[in-house]
Amino acid sequence: MRYPGRVIKMGEADPRIVRALKTALNKALVLRGGEAIVLDPDNPHFGPRMKQAVQLFQARHVDEHGQPLKIDGEVGALTWAALFGRERVPQAHEVTDPFLAAVLAHAGAAADAGVREQPRNSNRGPEVDEYLRRAGVAPGLAWCCAFTYWCFDEAARDAGRANPMVRTAGCLNHWNRAERHGARRIPARAAIDDPRRVRPGMVFIMDFGGGLGHTGFVERVEGGHIHTIEGNTDASQGREGGGVYRLARRLASVNKGFIDYAGV
């Protein structure tokens, strides 16, 4: 069975989904003795005992990147993939909008070129200064959002068209103003429930509180994971790293949402 496009938890009303999950959990846990949790697939209810079985499965398994599953007793895309296989969760590897494909190509070229701050930890450098200048702000500032704007601007110049992205170096400012520029916003909760909503070429937004954020591009989607291209980051996946990198993140780590400029 394919991932149904929502997180499955206690109270789930679809008996087909409950039956499939109980059958898979019984097979995966293979417990015996007095402590065994054996679920009745013919019972259509997702109750406390089934939640306990999901939690036990999550405690004993990892996602496809070898990272522990969240032990919450709810079946999202990562737990679904661990139970049924990664081919049963949404995958998206191609950008369907030609302009966004060009934007992503500029981001990929910067990652391939190994753009880095010069000197280290300075928010400066020939490319970094140009990203910030293009976004209309002074050199030396955090530059992840300026990098996304630069990629849009380069693609727009190549195409001889207006840049649809909000001209800003502020991640949360971008989120707040995107819809006024014709873009569509996908809140984090909706994306976690249904990864099919997230497509390559979208911009992700993270909110760290106090007005601080981080952003980058979705390059491809693999169930509960996204592969990204980001500026002002590094292998730690932080927001103050020193270069443009390709990274893999859990989709659930994006706590604000995604911005889609397809067709704008």
PDB file of N, CA and C in Angstrom, residues 30-96:
ATOM      1  N   VAL A  30       7.603  -9.504  15.052  1.00  0.00           N
ATOM      2  CA  VAL A  30       7.793 -10.945  15.286  1.00  0.00           C
ATOM      3  C   VAL A  30       8.080 -11.225  16.762  1.00  0.00           C
ATOM      4  N   LEU A  31       7.218 -10.758  17.609  1.00  0.00           N
ATOM      5  CA  LEU A  31       7.423 -10.962  19.046  1.00  0.00           C
ATOM      6  C   LEU A  31       6.725 -12.225  19.530  1.00  0.00           C
ATOM      7  N   ARG A  32       7.260 -12.777  20.585  1.00  0.00           N
ATOM      8  CA  ARG A  32       6.700 -13.990  21.180  1.00  0.00           C
ATOM      9  C   ARG A  32       6.675 -13.834  22.699  1.00  0.00           C
ATOM     10  N   GLY A  33       5.886 -14.651  23.371  1.00  0.00           N
ATOM     11  CA  GLY A  33       5.878 -14.668  24.815  1.00  0.00           C
ATOM     12  C   GLY A  33       4.896 -13.682  25.408  1.00  0.00           C
ATOM     13  N   GLY A  34       4.934 -13.570  26.737  1.00  0.00           N
ATOM     14  CA  GLY A  34       3.970 -12.751  27.447  1.00  0.00           C
ATOM     15  C   GLY A  34       4.066 -11.275  27.139  1.00  0.00           C
ATOM     16  N   GLU A  35       5.241 -10.797  26.700  1.00  0.00           N
ATOM     17  CA  GLU A  35       5.426  -9.378  26.426  1.00  0.00           C
ATOM     18  C   GLU A  35       5.118  -9.032  24.961  1.00  0.00           C
ATOM     19  N   ALA A  36       4.723 -10.016  24.180  1.00  0.00           N
ATOM     20  CA  ALA A  36       4.502  -9.780  22.753  1.00  0.00           C
ATOM     21  C   ALA A  36       3.294  -8.872  22.529  1.00  0.00           C
ATOM     22  N   ILE A  37       3.433  -8.016  21.520  1.00  0.00           N
ATOM     23  CA  ILE A  37       2.314  -7.196  21.076  1.00  0.00           C
ATOM     24  C   ILE A  37       1.854  -7.779  19.740  1.00  0.00           C
ATOM     25  N   VAL A  38       0.746  -8.495  19.752  1.00  0.00           N
ATOM     26  CA  VAL A  38       0.202  -9.071  18.531  1.00  0.00           C
ATOM     27  C   VAL A  38      -1.108  -8.356  18.230  1.00  0.00           C
ATOM     28  N   LEU A  39      -1.171  -7.747  17.063  1.00  0.00           N
ATOM     29  CA  LEU A  39      -2.323  -6.936  16.677  1.00  0.00           C
ATOM     30  C   LEU A  39      -3.286  -7.744  15.827  1.00  0.00           C
ATOM     31  N   ASP A  40      -4.562  -7.499  15.974  1.00  0.00           N
ATOM     32  CA  ASP A  40      -5.601  -8.175  15.200  1.00  0.00           C
ATOM     33  C   ASP A  40      -5.920  -7.348  13.959  1.00  0.00           C
ATOM     34  N   PRO A  41      -5.473  -7.778  12.767  1.00  0.00           N
ATOM     35  CA  PRO A  41      -5.731  -7.005  11.548  1.00  0.00           C
ATOM     36  C   PRO A  41      -7.216  -6.835  11.248  1.00  0.00           C
ATOM     37  N   ASP A  42      -8.057  -7.719  11.763  1.00  0.00           N
ATOM     38  CA  ASP A  42      -9.497  -7.614  11.503  1.00  0.00           C
ATOM     39  C   ASP A  42     -10.191  -6.597  12.407  1.00  0.00           C
ATOM     40  N   ASN A  43      -9.465  -6.118  13.398  1.00  0.00           N
ATOM     41  CA  ASN A  43      -9.991  -5.052  14.249  1.00  0.00           C
ATOM     42  C   ASN A  43      -9.652  -3.719  13.589  1.00  0.00           C
ATOM     43  N   PRO A  44     -10.649  -2.921  13.153  1.00  0.00           N
ATOM     44  CA  PRO A  44     -10.379  -1.738  12.338  1.00  0.00           C
ATOM     45  C   PRO A  44      -9.958  -0.510  13.130  1.00  0.00           C
ATOM     46  N   HIS A  45      -9.671  -0.665  14.430  1.00  0.00           N
ATOM     47  CA  HIS A  45      -9.390   0.496  15.265  1.00  0.00           C
ATOM     48  C   HIS A  45      -7.887   0.662  15.508  1.00  0.00           C
ATOM     49  N   PHE A  46      -7.431   1.914  15.441  1.00  0.00           N
ATOM     50  CA  PHE A  46      -6.062   2.278  15.812  1.00  0.00           C
ATOM     51  C   PHE A  46      -6.151   2.810  17.242  1.00  0.00           C
ATOM     52  N   GLY A  47      -5.881   1.922  18.197  1.00  0.00           N
ATOM     53  CA  GLY A  47      -5.994   2.283  19.603  1.00  0.00           C
ATOM     54  C   GLY A  47      -4.656   2.312  20.301  1.00  0.00           C
ATOM     55  N   PRO A  48      -4.660   2.373  21.635  1.00  0.00           N
ATOM     56  CA  PRO A  48      -3.414   2.479  22.405  1.00  0.00           C
ATOM     57  C   PRO A  48      -2.442   1.326  22.181  1.00  0.00           C
ATOM     58  N   ARG A  49      -2.972   0.097  22.023  1.00  0.00           N
ATOM     59  CA  ARG A  49      -2.079  -1.048  21.819  1.00  0.00           C
ATOM     60  C   ARG A  49      -1.356  -0.950  20.477  1.00  0.00           C
ATOM     61  N   MET A  50      -2.060  -0.484  19.471  1.00  0.00           N
ATOM     62  CA  MET A  50      -1.420  -0.307  18.164  1.00  0.00           C
ATOM     63  C   MET A  50      -0.388   0.827  18.232  1.00  0.00           C
ATOM     64  N   LYS A  51      -0.701   1.888  18.934  1.00  0.00           N
ATOM     65  CA  LYS A  51       0.275   2.971  19.110  1.00  0.00           C
ATOM     66  C   LYS A  51       1.532   2.440  19.784  1.00  0.00           C
ATOM     67  N   GLN A  52       1.358   1.583  20.785  1.00  0.00           N
ATOM     68  CA  GLN A  52       2.499   0.993  21.475  1.00  0.00           C
ATOM     69  C   GLN A  52       3.345   0.170  20.509  1.00  0.00           C
ATOM     70  N   ALA A  53       2.686  -0.566  19.599  1.00  0.00           N
ATOM     71  CA  ALA A  53       3.419  -1.364  18.612  1.00  0.00           C
ATOM     72  C   ALA A  53       4.188  -0.468  17.656  1.00  0.00           C
ATOM     73  N   VAL A  54       3.578   0.631  17.220  1.00  0.00           N
ATOM     74  CA  VAL A  54       4.268   1.570  16.329  1.00  0.00           C
ATOM     75  C   VAL A  54       5.497   2.142  17.042  1.00  0.00           C
ATOM     76  N   GLN A  55       5.355   2.513  18.311  1.00  0.00           N
ATOM     77  CA  GLN A  55       6.473   3.057  19.058  1.00  0.00           C
ATOM     78  C   GLN A  55       7.608   2.040  19.188  1.00  0.00           C
ATOM     79  N   LEU A  56       7.258   0.787  19.415  1.00  0.00           N
ATOM     80  CA  LEU A  56       8.276  -0.249  19.520  1.00  0.00           C
ATOM     81  C   LEU A  56       8.998  -0.421  18.184  1.00  0.00           C
ATOM     82  N   PHE A  57       8.218  -0.423  17.089  1.00  0.00           N
ATOM     83  CA  PHE A  57       8.843  -0.511  15.766  1.00  0.00           C
ATOM     84  C   PHE A  57       9.792   0.666  15.542  1.00  0.00           C
ATOM     85  N   GLN A  58       9.346   1.865  15.881  1.00  0.00           N
ATOM     86  CA  GLN A  58      10.177   3.053  15.681  1.00  0.00           C
ATOM     87  C   GLN A  58      11.448   2.989  16.516  1.00  0.00           C
ATOM     88  N   ALA A  59      11.352   2.434  17.716  1.00  0.00           N
ATOM     89  CA  ALA A  59      12.525   2.325  18.582  1.00  0.00           C
ATOM     90  C   ALA A  59      13.554   1.349  18.028  1.00  0.00           C
ATOM     91  N   ARG A  60      13.109   0.406  17.208  1.00  0.00           N
ATOM     92  CA  ARG A  60      13.999  -0.664  16.729  1.00  0.00           C
ATOM     93  C   ARG A  60      14.453  -0.472  15.290  1.00  0.00           C
ATOM     94  N   HIS A  61      14.018   0.591  14.641  1.00  0.00           N
ATOM     95  CA  HIS A  61      14.339   0.766  13.229  1.00  0.00           C
ATOM     96  C   HIS A  61      14.849   2.178  12.950  1.00  0.00           C
ATOM     97  N   VAL A  62      15.505   2.321  11.806  1.00  0.00           N
ATOM     98  CA  VAL A  62      16.036   3.608  11.365  1.00  0.00           C
ATOM     99  C   VAL A  62      15.444   3.954  10.015  1.00  0.00           C
ATOM    100  N   ASP A  63      15.616   5.220   9.617  1.00  0.00           N
ATOM    101  CA  ASP A  63      15.157   5.602   8.289  1.00  0.00           C
ATOM    102  C   ASP A  63      16.194   5.195   7.248  1.00  0.00           C
ATOM    103  N   GLU A  64      15.950   5.528   5.988  1.00  0.00           N
ATOM    104  CA  GLU A  64      16.833   5.061   4.912  1.00  0.00           C
ATOM    105  C   GLU A  64      18.213   5.701   4.960  1.00  0.00           C
ATOM    106  N   HIS A  65      18.372   6.768   5.737  1.00  0.00           N
ATOM    107  CA  HIS A  65      19.672   7.409   5.916  1.00  0.00           C
ATOM    108  C   HIS A  65      20.369   6.922   7.180  1.00  0.00           C
ATOM    109  N   GLY A  66      19.777   5.920   7.828  1.00  0.00           N
ATOM    110  CA  GLY A  66      20.382   5.352   9.024  1.00  0.00           C
ATOM    111  C   GLY A  66      20.154   6.143  10.283  1.00  0.00           C
ATOM    112  N   GLN A  67      19.194   7.092  10.252  1.00  0.00           N
ATOM    113  CA  GLN A  67      18.892   7.910  11.412  1.00  0.00           C
ATOM    114  C   GLN A  67      17.703   7.328  12.180  1.00  0.00           C
ATOM    115  N   PRO A  68      17.717   7.423  13.514  1.00  0.00           N
ATOM    116  CA  PRO A  68      16.600   6.868  14.298  1.00  0.00           C
ATOM    117  C   PRO A  68      15.272   7.501  13.914  1.00  0.00           C
ATOM    118  N   LEU A  69      14.230   6.703  13.934  1.00  0.00           N
ATOM    119  CA  LEU A  69      12.889   7.224  13.720  1.00  0.00           C
ATOM    120  C   LEU A  69      12.408   7.938  14.984  1.00  0.00           C
ATOM    121  N   LYS A  70      11.541   8.915  14.813  1.00  0.00           N
ATOM    122  CA  LYS A  70      10.936   9.586  15.951  1.00  0.00           C
ATOM    123  C   LYS A  70       9.947   8.632  16.613  1.00  0.00           C
ATOM    124  N   ILE A  71      10.082   8.433  17.910  1.00  0.00           N
ATOM    125  CA  ILE A  71       9.243   7.469  18.629  1.00  0.00           C
ATOM    126  C   ILE A  71       8.010   8.193  19.150  1.00  0.00           C
ATOM    127  N   ASP A  72       7.034   8.363  18.272  1.00  0.00           N
ATOM    128  CA  ASP A  72       5.828   9.101  18.650  1.00  0.00           C
ATOM    129  C   ASP A  72       4.547   8.293  18.471  1.00  0.00           C
ATOM    130  N   GLY A  73       4.660   7.056  17.959  1.00  0.00           N
ATOM    131  CA  GLY A  73       3.475   6.230  17.774  1.00  0.00           C
ATOM    132  C   GLY A  73       2.599   6.665  16.621  1.00  0.00           C
ATOM    133  N   GLU A  74       3.108   7.551  15.771  1.00  0.00           N
ATOM    134  CA  GLU A  74       2.378   8.004  14.590  1.00  0.00           C
ATOM    135  C   GLU A  74       3.140   7.581  13.335  1.00  0.00           C
ATOM    136  N   VAL A  75       2.409   7.261  12.282  1.00  0.00           N
ATOM    137  CA  VAL A  75       3.034   6.740  11.070  1.00  0.00           C
ATOM    138  C   VAL A  75       3.018   7.821  10.001  1.00  0.00           C
ATOM    139  N   GLY A  76       4.147   8.541   9.915  1.00  0.00           N
ATOM    140  CA  GLY A  76       4.366   9.483   8.833  1.00  0.00           C
ATOM    141  C   GLY A  76       5.140   8.819   7.713  1.00  0.00           C
ATOM    142  N   ALA A  77       5.654   9.627   6.795  1.00  0.00           N
ATOM    143  CA  ALA A  77       6.314   9.078   5.608  1.00  0.00           C
ATOM    144  C   ALA A  77       7.559   8.263   5.953  1.00  0.00           C
ATOM    145  N   LEU A  78       8.340   8.689   6.953  1.00  0.00           N
ATOM    146  CA  LEU A  78       9.559   7.955   7.293  1.00  0.00           C
ATOM    147  C   LEU A  78       9.246   6.587   7.889  1.00  0.00           C
ATOM    148  N   THR A  79       8.289   6.534   8.809  1.00  0.00           N
ATOM    149  CA  THR A  79       7.913   5.247   9.394  1.00  0.00           C
ATOM    150  C   THR A  79       7.247   4.366   8.353  1.00  0.00           C
ATOM    151  N   TRP A  80       6.425   4.978   7.476  1.00  0.00           N
ATOM    152  CA  TRP A  80       5.782   4.204   6.409  1.00  0.00           C
ATOM    153  C   TRP A  80       6.832   3.566   5.500  1.00  0.00           C
ATOM    154  N   ALA A  81       7.868   4.336   5.130  1.00  0.00           N
ATOM    155  CA  ALA A  81       8.933   3.803   4.275  1.00  0.00           C
ATOM    156  C   ALA A  81       9.690   2.679   4.974  1.00  0.00           C
ATOM    157  N   ALA A  82       9.921   2.825   6.280  1.00  0.00           N
ATOM    158  CA  ALA A  82      10.617   1.764   7.014  1.00  0.00           C
ATOM    159  C   ALA A  82       9.794   0.489   7.073  1.00  0.00           C
ATOM    160  N   LEU A  83       8.469   0.619   7.101  1.00  0.00           N
ATOM    161  CA  LEU A  83       7.582  -0.551   7.162  1.00  0.00           C
ATOM    162  C   LEU A  83       7.374  -1.196   5.795  1.00  0.00           C
ATOM    163  N   PHE A  84       7.158  -0.365   4.766  1.00  0.00           N
ATOM    164  CA  PHE A  84       6.705  -0.880   3.473  1.00  0.00           C
ATOM    165  C   PHE A  84       7.724  -0.726   2.341  1.00  0.00           C
ATOM    166  N   GLY A  85       8.819   0.033   2.571  1.00  0.00           N
ATOM    167  CA  GLY A  85       9.801   0.259   1.523  1.00  0.00           C
ATOM    168  C   GLY A  85       9.709   1.666   0.963  1.00  0.00           C
ATOM    169  N   ARG A  86      10.849   2.225   0.577  1.00  0.00           N
ATOM    170  CA  ARG A  86      10.908   3.615   0.119  1.00  0.00           C
ATOM    171  C   ARG A  86      10.111   3.845  -1.155  1.00  0.00           C
ATOM    172  N   GLU A  87       9.889   2.786  -1.941  1.00  0.00           N
ATOM    173  CA  GLU A  87       9.117   2.940  -3.176  1.00  0.00           C
ATOM    174  C   GLU A  87       7.641   3.185  -2.899  1.00  0.00           C
ATOM    175  N   ARG A  88       7.206   3.038  -1.652  1.00  0.00           N
ATOM    176  CA  ARG A  88       5.800   3.253  -1.303  1.00  0.00           C
ATOM    177  C   ARG A  88       5.535   4.658  -0.750  1.00  0.00           C
ATOM    178  N   VAL A  89       6.549   5.516  -0.777  1.00  0.00           N
ATOM    179  CA  VAL A  89       6.357   6.909  -0.357  1.00  0.00           C
ATOM    180  C   VAL A  89       6.670   7.810  -1.548  1.00  0.00           C
ATOM    181  N   PRO A  90       6.158   9.059  -1.552  1.00  0.00           N
ATOM    182  CA  PRO A  90       6.320   9.934  -2.725  1.00  0.00           C
ATOM    183  C   PRO A  90       7.781  10.211  -3.062  1.00  0.00           C
ATOM    184  N   GLN A  91       8.071  10.211  -4.349  1.00  0.00           N
ATOM    185  CA  GLN A  91       9.392  10.548  -4.870  1.00  0.00           C
ATOM    186  C   GLN A  91       9.206  11.597  -5.969  1.00  0.00           C
ATOM    187  N   ALA A  92      10.057  12.590  -6.001  1.00  0.00           N
ATOM    188  CA  ALA A  92      10.020  13.601  -7.062  1.00  0.00           C
ATOM    189  C   ALA A  92      11.443  14.052  -7.347  1.00  0.00           C
ATOM    190  N   HIS A  93      11.910  13.763  -8.551  1.00  0.00           N
ATOM    191  CA  HIS A  93      13.298  14.045  -8.909  1.00  0.00           C
ATOM    192  C   HIS A  93      13.436  15.080 -10.022  1.00  0.00           C
ATOM    193  N   GLU A  94      12.366  15.465 -10.656  1.00  0.00           N
ATOM    194  CA  GLU A  94      12.435  16.364 -11.801  1.00  0.00           C
ATOM    195  C   GLU A  94      11.672  17.657 -11.531  1.00  0.00           C
ATOM    196  N   VAL A  95      12.219  18.774 -12.020  1.00  0.00           N
ATOM    197  CA  VAL A  95      11.526  20.058 -11.955  1.00  0.00           C
ATOM    198  C   VAL A  95      10.620  20.151 -13.178  1.00  0.00           C
ATOM    199  N   THR A  96       9.344  20.386 -12.951  1.00  0.00           N
ATOM    200  CA  THR A  96       8.394  20.414 -14.064  1.00  0.00           C
ATOM    201  C   THR A  96       8.250  21.804 -14.676  1.00  0.00           C
TER     202      THR A  96
END
